[in-house]
PDB file of C-alpha atoms in Angstrom:
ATOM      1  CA  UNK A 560     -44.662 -15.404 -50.998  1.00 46.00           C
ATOM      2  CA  UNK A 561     -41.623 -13.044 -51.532  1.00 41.00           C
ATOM      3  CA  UNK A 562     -42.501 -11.403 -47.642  1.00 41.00           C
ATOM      4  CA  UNK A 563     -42.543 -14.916 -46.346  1.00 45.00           C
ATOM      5  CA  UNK A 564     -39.260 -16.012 -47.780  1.00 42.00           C
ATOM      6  CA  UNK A 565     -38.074 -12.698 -45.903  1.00 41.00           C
ATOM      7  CA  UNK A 566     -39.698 -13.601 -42.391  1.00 42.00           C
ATOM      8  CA  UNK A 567     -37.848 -17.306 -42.902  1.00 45.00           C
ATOM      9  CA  UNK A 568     -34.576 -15.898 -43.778  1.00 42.00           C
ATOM     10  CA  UNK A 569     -34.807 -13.193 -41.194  1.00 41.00           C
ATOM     11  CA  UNK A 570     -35.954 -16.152 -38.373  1.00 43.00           C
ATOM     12  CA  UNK A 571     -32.945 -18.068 -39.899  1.00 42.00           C
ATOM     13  CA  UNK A 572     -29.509 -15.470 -39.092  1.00 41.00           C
ATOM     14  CA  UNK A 573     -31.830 -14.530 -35.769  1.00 42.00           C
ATOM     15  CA  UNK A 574     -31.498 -18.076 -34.288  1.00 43.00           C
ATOM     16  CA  UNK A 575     -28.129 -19.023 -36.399  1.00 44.00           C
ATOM     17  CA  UNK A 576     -26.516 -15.761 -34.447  1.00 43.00           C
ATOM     18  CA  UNK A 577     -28.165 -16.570 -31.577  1.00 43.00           C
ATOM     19  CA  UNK A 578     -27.797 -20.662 -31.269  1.00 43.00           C
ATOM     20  CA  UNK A 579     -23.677 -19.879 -32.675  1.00 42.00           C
ATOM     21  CA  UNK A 580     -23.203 -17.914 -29.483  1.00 43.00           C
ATOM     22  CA  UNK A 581     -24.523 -20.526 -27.143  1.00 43.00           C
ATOM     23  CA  UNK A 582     -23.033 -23.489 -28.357  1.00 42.00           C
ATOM     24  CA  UNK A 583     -20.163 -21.411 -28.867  1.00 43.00           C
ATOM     25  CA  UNK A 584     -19.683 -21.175 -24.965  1.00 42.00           C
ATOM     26  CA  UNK A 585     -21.135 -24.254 -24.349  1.00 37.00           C
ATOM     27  CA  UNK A 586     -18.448 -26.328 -25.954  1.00 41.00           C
ATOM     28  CA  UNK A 587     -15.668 -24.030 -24.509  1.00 42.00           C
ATOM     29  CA  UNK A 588     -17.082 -24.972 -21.030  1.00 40.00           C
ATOM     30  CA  UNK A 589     -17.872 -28.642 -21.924  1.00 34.00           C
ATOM     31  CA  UNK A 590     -15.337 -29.945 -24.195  1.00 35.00           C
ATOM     32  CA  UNK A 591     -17.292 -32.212 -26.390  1.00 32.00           C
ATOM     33  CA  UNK A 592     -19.464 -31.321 -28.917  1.00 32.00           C
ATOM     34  CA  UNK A 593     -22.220 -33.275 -27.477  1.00 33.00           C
ATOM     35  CA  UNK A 594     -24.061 -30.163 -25.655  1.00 35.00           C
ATOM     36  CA  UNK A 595     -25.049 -29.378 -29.072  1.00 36.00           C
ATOM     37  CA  UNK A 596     -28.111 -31.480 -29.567  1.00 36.00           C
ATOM     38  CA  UNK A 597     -28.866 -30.520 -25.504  1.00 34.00           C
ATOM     39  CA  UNK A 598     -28.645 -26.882 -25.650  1.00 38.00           C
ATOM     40  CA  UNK A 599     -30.468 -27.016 -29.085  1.00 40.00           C
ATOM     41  CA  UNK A 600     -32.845 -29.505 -29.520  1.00 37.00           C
ATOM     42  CA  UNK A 601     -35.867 -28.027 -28.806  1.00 39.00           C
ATOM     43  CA  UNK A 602     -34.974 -24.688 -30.744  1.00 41.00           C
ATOM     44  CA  UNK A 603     -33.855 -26.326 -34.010  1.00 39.00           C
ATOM     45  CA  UNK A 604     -37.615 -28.488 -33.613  1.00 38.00           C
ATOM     46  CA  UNK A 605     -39.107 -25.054 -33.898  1.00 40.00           C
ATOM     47  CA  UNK A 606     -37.370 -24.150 -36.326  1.00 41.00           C
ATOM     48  CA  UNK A 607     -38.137 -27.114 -38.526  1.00 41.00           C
ATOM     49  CA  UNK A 608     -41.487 -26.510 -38.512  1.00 43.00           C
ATOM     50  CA  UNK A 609     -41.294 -23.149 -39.209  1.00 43.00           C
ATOM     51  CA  UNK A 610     -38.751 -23.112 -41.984  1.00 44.00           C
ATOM     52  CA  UNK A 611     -37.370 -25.246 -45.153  1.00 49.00           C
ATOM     53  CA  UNK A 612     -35.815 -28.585 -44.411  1.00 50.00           C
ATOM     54  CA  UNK A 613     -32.843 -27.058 -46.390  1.00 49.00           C
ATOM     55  CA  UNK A 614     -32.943 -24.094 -44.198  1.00 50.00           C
ATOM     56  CA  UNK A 615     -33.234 -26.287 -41.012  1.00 45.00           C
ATOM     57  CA  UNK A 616     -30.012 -28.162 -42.544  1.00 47.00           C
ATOM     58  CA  UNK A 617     -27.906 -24.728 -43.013  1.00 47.00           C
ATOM     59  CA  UNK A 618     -28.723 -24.199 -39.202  1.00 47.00           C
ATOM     60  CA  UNK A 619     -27.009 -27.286 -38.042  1.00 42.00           C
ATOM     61  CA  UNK A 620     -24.368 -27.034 -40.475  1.00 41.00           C
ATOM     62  CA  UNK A 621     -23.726 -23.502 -39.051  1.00 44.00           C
ATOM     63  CA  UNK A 622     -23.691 -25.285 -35.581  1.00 41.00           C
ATOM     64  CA  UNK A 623     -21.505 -27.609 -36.223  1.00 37.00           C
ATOM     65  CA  UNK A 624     -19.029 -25.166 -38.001  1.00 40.00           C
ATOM     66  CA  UNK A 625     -19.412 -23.125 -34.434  1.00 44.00           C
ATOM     67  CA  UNK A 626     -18.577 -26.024 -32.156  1.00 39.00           C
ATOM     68  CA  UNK A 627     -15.272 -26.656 -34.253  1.00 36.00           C
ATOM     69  CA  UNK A 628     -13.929 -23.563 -34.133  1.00 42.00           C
ATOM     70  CA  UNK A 629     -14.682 -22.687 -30.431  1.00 50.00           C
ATOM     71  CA  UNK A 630     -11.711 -24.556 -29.754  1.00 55.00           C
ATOM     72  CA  UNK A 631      -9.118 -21.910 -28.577  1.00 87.00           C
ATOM     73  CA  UNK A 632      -6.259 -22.672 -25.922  1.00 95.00           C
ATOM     74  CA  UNK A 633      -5.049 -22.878 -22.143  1.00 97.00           C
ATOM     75  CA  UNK A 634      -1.724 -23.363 -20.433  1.00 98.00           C
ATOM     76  CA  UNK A 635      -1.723 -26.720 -19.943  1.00 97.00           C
ATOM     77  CA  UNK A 636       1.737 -27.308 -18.724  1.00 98.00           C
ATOM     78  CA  UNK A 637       4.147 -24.893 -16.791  1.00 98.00           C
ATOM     79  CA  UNK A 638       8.209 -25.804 -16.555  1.00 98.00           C
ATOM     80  CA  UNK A 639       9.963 -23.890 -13.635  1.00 98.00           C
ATOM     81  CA  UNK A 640      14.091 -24.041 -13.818  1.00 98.00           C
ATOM     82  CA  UNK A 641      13.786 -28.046 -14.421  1.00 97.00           C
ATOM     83  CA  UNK A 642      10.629 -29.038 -12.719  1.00 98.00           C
ATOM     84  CA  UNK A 643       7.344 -29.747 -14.445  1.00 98.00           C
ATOM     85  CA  UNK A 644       3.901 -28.457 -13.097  1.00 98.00           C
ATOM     86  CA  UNK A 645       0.599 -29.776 -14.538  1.00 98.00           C
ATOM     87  CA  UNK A 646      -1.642 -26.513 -15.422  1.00 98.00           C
ATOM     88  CA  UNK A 647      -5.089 -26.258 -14.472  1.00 98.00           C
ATOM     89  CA  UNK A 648      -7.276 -28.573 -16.621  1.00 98.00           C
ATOM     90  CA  UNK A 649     -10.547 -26.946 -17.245  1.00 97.00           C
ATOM     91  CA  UNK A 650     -12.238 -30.321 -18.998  1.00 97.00           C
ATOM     92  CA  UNK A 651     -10.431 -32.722 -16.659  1.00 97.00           C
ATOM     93  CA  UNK A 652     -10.218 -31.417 -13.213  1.00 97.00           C
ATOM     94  CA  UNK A 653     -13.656 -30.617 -12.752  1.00 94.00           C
ATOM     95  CA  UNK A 654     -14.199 -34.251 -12.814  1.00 96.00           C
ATOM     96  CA  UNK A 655     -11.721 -35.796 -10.848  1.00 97.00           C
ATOM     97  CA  UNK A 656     -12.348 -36.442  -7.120  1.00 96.00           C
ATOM     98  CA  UNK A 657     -10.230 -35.313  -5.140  1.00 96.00           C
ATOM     99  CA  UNK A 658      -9.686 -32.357  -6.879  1.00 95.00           C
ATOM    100  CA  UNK A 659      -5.777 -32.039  -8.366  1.00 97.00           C
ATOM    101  CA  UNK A 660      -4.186 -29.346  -6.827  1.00 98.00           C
ATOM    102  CA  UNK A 661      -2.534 -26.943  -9.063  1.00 98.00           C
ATOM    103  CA  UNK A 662      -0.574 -23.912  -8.696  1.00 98.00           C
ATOM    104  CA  UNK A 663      -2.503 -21.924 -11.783  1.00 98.00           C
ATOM    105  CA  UNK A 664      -5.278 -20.430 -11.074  1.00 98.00           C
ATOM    106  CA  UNK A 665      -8.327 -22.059 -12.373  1.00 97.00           C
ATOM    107  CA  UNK A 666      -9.941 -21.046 -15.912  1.00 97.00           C
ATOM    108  CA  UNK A 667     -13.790 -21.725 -16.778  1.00 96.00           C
ATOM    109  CA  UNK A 668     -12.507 -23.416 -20.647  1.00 96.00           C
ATOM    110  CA  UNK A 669     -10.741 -22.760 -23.687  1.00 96.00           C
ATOM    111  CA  UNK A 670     -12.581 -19.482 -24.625  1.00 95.00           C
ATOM    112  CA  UNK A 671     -11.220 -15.789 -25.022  1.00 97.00           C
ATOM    113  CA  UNK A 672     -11.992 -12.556 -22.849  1.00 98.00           C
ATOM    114  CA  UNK A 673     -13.565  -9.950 -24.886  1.00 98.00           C
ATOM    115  CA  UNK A 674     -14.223  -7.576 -22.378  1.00 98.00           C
ATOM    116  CA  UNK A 675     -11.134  -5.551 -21.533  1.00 98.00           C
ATOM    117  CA  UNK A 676     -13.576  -3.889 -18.615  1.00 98.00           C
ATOM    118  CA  UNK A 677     -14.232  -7.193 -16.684  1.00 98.00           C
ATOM    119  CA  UNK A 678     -11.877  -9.042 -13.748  1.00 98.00           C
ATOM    120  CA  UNK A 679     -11.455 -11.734 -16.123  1.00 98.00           C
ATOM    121  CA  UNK A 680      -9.062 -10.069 -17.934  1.00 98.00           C
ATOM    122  CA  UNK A 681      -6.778 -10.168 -15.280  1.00 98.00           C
ATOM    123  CA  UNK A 682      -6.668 -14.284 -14.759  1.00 98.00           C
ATOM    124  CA  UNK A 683      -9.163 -15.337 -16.851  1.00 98.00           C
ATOM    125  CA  UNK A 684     -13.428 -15.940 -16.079  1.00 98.00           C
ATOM    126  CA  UNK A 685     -16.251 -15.858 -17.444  1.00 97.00           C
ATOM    127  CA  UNK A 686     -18.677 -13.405 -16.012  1.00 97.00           C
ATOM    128  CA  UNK A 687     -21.628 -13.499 -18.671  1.00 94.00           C
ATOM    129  CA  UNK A 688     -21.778 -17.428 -17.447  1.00 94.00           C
ATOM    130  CA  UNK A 689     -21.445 -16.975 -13.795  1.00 95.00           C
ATOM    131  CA  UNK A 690     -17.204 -17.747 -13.187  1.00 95.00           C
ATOM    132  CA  UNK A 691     -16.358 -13.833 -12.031  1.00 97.00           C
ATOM    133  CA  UNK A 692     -12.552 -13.943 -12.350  1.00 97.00           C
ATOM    134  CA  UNK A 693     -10.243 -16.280 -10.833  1.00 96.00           C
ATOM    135  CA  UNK A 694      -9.500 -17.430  -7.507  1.00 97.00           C
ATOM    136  CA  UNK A 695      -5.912 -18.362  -5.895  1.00 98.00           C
ATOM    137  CA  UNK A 696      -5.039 -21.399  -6.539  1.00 98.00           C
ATOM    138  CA  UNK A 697      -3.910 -24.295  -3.568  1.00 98.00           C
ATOM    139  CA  UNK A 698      -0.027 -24.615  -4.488  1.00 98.00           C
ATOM    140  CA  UNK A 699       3.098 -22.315  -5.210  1.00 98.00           C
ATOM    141  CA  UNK A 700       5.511 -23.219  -7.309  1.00 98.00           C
ATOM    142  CA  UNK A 701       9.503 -22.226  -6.660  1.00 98.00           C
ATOM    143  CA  UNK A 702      11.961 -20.169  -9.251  1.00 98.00           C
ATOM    144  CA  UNK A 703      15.182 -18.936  -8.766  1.00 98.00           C
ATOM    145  CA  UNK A 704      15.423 -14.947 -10.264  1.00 98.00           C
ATOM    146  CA  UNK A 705      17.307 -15.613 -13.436  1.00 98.00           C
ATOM    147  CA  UNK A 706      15.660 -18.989 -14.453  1.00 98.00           C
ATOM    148  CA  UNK A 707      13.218 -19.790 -17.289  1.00 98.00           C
ATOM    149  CA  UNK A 708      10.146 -20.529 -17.243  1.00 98.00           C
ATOM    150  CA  UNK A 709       8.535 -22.030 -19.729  1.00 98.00           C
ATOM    151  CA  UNK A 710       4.550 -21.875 -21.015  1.00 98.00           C
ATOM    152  CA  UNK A 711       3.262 -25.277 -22.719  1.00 97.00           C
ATOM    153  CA  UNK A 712      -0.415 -24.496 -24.478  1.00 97.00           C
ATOM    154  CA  UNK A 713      -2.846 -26.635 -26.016  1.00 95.00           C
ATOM    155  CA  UNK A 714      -2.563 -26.958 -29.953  1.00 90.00           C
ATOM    156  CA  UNK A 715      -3.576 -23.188 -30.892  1.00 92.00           C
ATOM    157  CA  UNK A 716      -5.506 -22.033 -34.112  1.00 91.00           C
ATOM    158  CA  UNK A 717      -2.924 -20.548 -36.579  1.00 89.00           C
ATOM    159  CA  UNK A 718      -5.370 -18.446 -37.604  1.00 91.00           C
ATOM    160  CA  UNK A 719      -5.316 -16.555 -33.838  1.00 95.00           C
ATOM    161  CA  UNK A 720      -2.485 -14.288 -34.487  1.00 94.00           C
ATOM    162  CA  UNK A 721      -0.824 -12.200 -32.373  1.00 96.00           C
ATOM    163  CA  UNK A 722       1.526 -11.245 -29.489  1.00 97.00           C
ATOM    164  CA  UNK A 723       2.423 -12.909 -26.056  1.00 97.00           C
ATOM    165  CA  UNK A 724       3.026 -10.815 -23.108  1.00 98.00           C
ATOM    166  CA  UNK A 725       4.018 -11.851 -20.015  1.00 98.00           C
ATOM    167  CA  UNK A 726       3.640  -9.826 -16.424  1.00 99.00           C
ATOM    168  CA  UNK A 727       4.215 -10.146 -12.648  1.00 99.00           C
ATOM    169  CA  UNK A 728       2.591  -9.097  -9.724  1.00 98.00           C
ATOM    170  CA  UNK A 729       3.759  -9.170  -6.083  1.00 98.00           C
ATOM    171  CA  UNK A 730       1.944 -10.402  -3.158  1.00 98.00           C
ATOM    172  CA  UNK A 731       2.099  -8.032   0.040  1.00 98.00           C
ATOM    173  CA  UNK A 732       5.164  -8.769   2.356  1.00 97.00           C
ATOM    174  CA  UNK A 733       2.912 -11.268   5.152  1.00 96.00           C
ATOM    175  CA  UNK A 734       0.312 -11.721   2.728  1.00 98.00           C
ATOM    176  CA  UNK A 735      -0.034 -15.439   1.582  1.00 98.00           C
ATOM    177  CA  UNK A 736      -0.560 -15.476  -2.188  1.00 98.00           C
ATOM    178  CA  UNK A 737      -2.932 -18.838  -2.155  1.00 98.00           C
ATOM    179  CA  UNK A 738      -5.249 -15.997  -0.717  1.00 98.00           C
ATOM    180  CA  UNK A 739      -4.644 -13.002  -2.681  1.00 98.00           C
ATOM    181  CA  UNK A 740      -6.392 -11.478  -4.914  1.00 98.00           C
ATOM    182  CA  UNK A 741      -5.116  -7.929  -6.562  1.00 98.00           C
ATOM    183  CA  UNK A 742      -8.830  -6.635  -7.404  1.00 97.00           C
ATOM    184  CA  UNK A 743      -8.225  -3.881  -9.230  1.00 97.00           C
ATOM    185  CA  UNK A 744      -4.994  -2.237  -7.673  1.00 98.00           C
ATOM    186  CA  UNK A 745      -2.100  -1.565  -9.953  1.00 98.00           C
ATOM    187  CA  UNK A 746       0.229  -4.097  -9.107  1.00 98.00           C
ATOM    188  CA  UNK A 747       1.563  -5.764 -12.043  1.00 98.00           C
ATOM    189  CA  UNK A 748       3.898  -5.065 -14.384  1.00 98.00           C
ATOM    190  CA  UNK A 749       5.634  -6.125 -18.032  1.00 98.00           C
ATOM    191  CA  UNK A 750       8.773  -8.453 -17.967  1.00 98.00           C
ATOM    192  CA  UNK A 751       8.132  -9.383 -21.772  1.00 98.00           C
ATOM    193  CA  UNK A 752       6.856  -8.955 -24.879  1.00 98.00           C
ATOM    194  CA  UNK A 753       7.270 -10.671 -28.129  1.00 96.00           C
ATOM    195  CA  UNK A 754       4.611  -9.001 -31.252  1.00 95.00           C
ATOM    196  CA  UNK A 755       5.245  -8.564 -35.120  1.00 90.00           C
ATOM    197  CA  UNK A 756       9.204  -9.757 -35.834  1.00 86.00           C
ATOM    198  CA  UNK A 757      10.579  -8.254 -39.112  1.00 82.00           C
ATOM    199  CA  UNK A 758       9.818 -10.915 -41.185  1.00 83.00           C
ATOM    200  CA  UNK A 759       6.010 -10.157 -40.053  1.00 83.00           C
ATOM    201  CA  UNK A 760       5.875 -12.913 -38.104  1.00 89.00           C
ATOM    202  CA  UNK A 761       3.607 -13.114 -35.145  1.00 93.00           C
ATOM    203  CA  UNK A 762       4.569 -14.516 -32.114  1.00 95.00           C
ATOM    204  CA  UNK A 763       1.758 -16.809 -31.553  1.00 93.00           C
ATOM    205  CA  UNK A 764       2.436 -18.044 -34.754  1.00 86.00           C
ATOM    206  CA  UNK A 765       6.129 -18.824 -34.463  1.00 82.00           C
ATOM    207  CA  UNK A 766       5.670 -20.286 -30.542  1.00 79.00           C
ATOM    208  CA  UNK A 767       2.582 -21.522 -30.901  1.00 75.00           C
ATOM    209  CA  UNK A 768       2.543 -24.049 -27.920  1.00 87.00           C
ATOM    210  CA  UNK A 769       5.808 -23.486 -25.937  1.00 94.00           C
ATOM    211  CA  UNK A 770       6.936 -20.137 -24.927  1.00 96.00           C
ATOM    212  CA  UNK A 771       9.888 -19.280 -22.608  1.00 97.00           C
ATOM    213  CA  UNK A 772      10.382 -16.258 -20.302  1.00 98.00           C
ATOM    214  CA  UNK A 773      13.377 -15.766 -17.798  1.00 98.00           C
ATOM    215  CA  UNK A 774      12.531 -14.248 -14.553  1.00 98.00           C
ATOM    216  CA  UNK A 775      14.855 -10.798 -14.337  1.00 98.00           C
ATOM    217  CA  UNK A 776      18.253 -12.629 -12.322  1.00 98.00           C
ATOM    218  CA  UNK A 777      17.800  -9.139  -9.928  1.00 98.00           C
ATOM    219  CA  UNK A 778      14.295  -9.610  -8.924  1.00 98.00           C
ATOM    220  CA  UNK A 779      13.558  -8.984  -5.780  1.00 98.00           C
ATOM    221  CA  UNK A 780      11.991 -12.344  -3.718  1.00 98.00           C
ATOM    222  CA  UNK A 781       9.087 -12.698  -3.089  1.00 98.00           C
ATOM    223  CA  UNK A 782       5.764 -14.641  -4.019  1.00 98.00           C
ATOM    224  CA  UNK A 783       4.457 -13.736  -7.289  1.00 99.00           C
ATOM    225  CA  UNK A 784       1.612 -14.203  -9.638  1.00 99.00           C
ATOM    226  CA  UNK A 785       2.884 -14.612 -13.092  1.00 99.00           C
ATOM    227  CA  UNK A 786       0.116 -13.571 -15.327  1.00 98.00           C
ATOM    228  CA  UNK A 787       1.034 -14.650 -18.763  1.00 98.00           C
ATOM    229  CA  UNK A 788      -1.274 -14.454 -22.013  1.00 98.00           C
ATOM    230  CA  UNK A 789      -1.884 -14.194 -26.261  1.00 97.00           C
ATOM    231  CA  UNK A 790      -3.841 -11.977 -27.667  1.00 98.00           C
ATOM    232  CA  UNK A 791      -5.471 -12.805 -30.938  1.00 97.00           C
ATOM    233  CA  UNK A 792      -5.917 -10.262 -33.740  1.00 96.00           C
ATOM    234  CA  UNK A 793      -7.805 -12.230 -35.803  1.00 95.00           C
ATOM    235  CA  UNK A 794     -10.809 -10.192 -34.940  1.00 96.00           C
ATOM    236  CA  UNK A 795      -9.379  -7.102 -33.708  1.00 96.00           C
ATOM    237  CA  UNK A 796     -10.449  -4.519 -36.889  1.00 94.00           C
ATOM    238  CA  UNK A 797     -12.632  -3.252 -34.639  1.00 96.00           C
ATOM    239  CA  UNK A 798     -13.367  -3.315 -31.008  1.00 98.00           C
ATOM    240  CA  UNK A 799     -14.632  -5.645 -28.948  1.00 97.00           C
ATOM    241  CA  UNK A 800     -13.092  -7.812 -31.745  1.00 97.00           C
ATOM    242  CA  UNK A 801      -9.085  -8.659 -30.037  1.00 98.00           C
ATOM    243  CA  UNK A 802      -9.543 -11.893 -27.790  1.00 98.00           C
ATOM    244  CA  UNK A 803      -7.380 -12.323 -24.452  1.00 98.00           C
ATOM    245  CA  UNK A 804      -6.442 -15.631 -23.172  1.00 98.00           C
ATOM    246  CA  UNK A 805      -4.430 -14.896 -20.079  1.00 98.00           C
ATOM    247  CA  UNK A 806      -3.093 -17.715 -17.541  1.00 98.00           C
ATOM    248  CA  UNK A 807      -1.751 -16.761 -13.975  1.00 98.00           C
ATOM    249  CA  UNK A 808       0.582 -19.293 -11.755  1.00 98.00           C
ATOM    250  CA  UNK A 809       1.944 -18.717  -8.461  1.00 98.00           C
ATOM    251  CA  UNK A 810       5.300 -18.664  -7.623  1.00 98.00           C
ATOM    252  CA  UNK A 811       8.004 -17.875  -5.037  1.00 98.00           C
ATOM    253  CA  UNK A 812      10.631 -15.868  -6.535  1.00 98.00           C
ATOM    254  CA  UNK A 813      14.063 -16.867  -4.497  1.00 98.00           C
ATOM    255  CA  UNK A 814      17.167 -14.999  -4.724  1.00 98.00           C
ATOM    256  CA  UNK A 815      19.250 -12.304  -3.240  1.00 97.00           C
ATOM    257  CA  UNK A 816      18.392  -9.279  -5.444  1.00 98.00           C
ATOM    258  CA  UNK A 817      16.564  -6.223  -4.401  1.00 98.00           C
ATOM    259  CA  UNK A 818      15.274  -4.423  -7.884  1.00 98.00           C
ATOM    260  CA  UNK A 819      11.979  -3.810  -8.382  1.00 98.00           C
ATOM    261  CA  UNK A 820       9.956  -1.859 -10.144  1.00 98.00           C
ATOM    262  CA  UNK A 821       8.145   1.945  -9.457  1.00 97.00           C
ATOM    263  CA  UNK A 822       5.477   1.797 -12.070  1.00 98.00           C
ATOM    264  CA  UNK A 823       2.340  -0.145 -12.225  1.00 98.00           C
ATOM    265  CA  UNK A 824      -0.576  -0.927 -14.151  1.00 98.00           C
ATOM    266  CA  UNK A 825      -4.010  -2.740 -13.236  1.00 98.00           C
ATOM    267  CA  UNK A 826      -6.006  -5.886 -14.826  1.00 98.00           C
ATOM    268  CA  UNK A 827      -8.543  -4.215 -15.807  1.00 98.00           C
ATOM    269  CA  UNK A 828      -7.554  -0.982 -17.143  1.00 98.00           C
ATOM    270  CA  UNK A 829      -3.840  -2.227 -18.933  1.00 98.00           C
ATOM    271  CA  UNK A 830      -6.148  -1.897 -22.143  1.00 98.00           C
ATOM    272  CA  UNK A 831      -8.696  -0.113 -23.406  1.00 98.00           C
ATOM    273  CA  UNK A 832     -10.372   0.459 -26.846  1.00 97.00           C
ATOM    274  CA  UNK A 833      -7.788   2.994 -27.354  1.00 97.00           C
ATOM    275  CA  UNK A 834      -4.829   1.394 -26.340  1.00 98.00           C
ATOM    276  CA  UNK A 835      -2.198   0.882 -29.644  1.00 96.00           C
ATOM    277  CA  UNK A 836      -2.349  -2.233 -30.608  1.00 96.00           C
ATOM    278  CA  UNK A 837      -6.163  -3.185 -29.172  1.00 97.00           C
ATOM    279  CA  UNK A 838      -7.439  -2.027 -32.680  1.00 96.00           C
ATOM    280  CA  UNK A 839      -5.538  -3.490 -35.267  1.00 94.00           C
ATOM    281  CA  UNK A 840      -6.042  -5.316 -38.599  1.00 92.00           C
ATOM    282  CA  UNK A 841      -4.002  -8.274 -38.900  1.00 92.00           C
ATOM    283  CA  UNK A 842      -4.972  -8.247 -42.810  1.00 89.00           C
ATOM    284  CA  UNK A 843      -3.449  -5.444 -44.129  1.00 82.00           C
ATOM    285  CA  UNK A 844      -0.540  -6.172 -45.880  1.00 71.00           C
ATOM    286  CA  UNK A 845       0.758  -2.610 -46.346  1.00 68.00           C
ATOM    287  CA  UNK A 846       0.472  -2.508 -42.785  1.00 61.00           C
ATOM    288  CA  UNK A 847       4.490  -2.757 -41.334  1.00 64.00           C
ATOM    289  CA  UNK A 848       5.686  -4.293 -38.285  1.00 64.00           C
ATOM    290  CA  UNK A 849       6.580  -3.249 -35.719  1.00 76.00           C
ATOM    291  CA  UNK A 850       3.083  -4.110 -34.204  1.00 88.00           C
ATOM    292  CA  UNK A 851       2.473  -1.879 -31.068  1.00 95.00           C
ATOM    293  CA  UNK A 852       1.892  -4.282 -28.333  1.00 97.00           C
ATOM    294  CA  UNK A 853      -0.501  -3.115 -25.999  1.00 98.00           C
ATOM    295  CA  UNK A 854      -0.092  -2.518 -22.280  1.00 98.00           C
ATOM    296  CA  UNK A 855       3.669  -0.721 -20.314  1.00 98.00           C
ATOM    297  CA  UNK A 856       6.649  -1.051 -21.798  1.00 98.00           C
ATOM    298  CA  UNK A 857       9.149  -4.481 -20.763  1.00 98.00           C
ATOM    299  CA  UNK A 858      10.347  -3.653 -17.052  1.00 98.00           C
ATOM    300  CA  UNK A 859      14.843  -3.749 -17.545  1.00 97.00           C
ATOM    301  CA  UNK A 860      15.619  -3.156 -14.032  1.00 97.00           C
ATOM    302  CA  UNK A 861      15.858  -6.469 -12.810  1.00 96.00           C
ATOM    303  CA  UNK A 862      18.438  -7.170 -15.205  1.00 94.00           C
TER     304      UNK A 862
END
């Protein structure tokens, strides 16, 4: 009897950890919590006759906890100077014929990148499900070096801690950005940061939906990607554990300045396991700010 209970319990966290994951992704690609019964339905019959009713109901209950807190966030909304861009929406667009046009790139859902090795990390993806990176999007917005722009995301979990970082990459003089893709190539670079104040507050906690950055007023012009993301600590004792939500838009960068910076870094390879900051425990209390936010330090030179 004893070895039996055993077998049932260690059938049970097999499928919980395995069905968690699935609908986990599911609903960040879906939206609704619906998928659950379709993704699941045959799995959880199995499971019924092989286990307990009551362990059959812990399942779902599990489930159902892992379809709730799958939601994450996006940039749903991007403000240039004074004019208001629509982001990409992952659980609207998809459906709407034509197809808006948008000038961020597009995003698979609402979940995190985990992997600081894969192309998503650069614009977001979701290679494990079959969306390998991003792609250029169909419009470019306009700035003026020295204006704000401003990042509206969807309602984000208080309990996803951590810093916002914001880079920029320029496209190759001739090179059209709604076609260009940096790969691999070190190209972009910081133009700010915001971690761990002194009051050990986190920035994702004190923004939490809106967050503004002003382009450097020297920049030189150009087209740009503006690739800006959180990264949430909430996991990040150990790695993989830190989750990256980056978001990049496309811009034209007008002005008359001419700075620009020498050093670079690539998307992958910004992070790694061993990058400050990638490894960090949020709970810790004797642990004091300042946080070390991963990736180059802010480029000045523009300003």
């Amino acid at each position: 009897m004893r070895l039996a209970s055993e077998r049932r319990s260690l059938l049970i966290l097999y499928l919980s950890r395995h069905f968690i994951r699935k609908i986990s992704r599911r609903t960040q690609l879906s939206g609704y919590i619906l998928p659950l019964n379709e993704c699941c339905s045959q799995s959880v019959l199995l499971l019924h006759n092989m286990v307990s009713a009551t362990a059959t109901k812990f399942l779902l209950t599990a489930l159902a906890l892992a379809a709730r807190v799958a939601a994450h966030g996006y940039v749903q909304e991007i403000t240039l100077g004074s004019t208001v861009h629509t982001g990409y929406l992952p659980y609207n667009d998809v459906y709407v014929t034509p197809t808006p046009e948008r000038l961020i790139r597009k995003i698979p859902g609402n979940g995190p990148i985990e992997d600081l090795t894969l192309i998503d990390l650069q614009c977001n993806g979701w290679s494990e499900g079959g969306y390998v990176g991003s792609a250029p999007a169909p419009l470019v917005g306009t700035i003026a070096a020295g204006e704000t722009v401003t990042f509206n995301w969807t309602a984000w979990p208080d309990s996803h801690k951590g810093p916002i970082l914001t880079y920029l990459a320029r496209a190759p003089d001739g090179v059209d950005i709604r076609k260009w893709e940096p790969g691999t190539d070190a190209v972009w670079f910081k133009i700010d940061h915001a971690g761990k104040d002194k009051d050990e507050k986190w920035a994702a906690d004190e923004f939490l939906t809106t967050y503004s950055v002003k382009i450097p007023p020297k920049l030189k012009p150009g087209q740009y990607i503006i690739r800006h993301e959180i990264l949430a600590l909430h996991g990040a004792f150990a790695y993989p554990g830190i989750q990256s939500y980056p978001s990049c838009a496309q811009v034209q960068v007008t002005g008359n300045g001419s700075a620009f910076p020498t050093s670079f870094v690539s998307f992958p390879g910004a992070y790694t396991p061993e990058t400050p900051g990638i490894v960090f425990n949020i709970y810790n209390g004797w642990q004091p700010p300042p946080y070390p936010i991963p990736g180059p330090e802010v480029w000045t030179g523009g300003n």
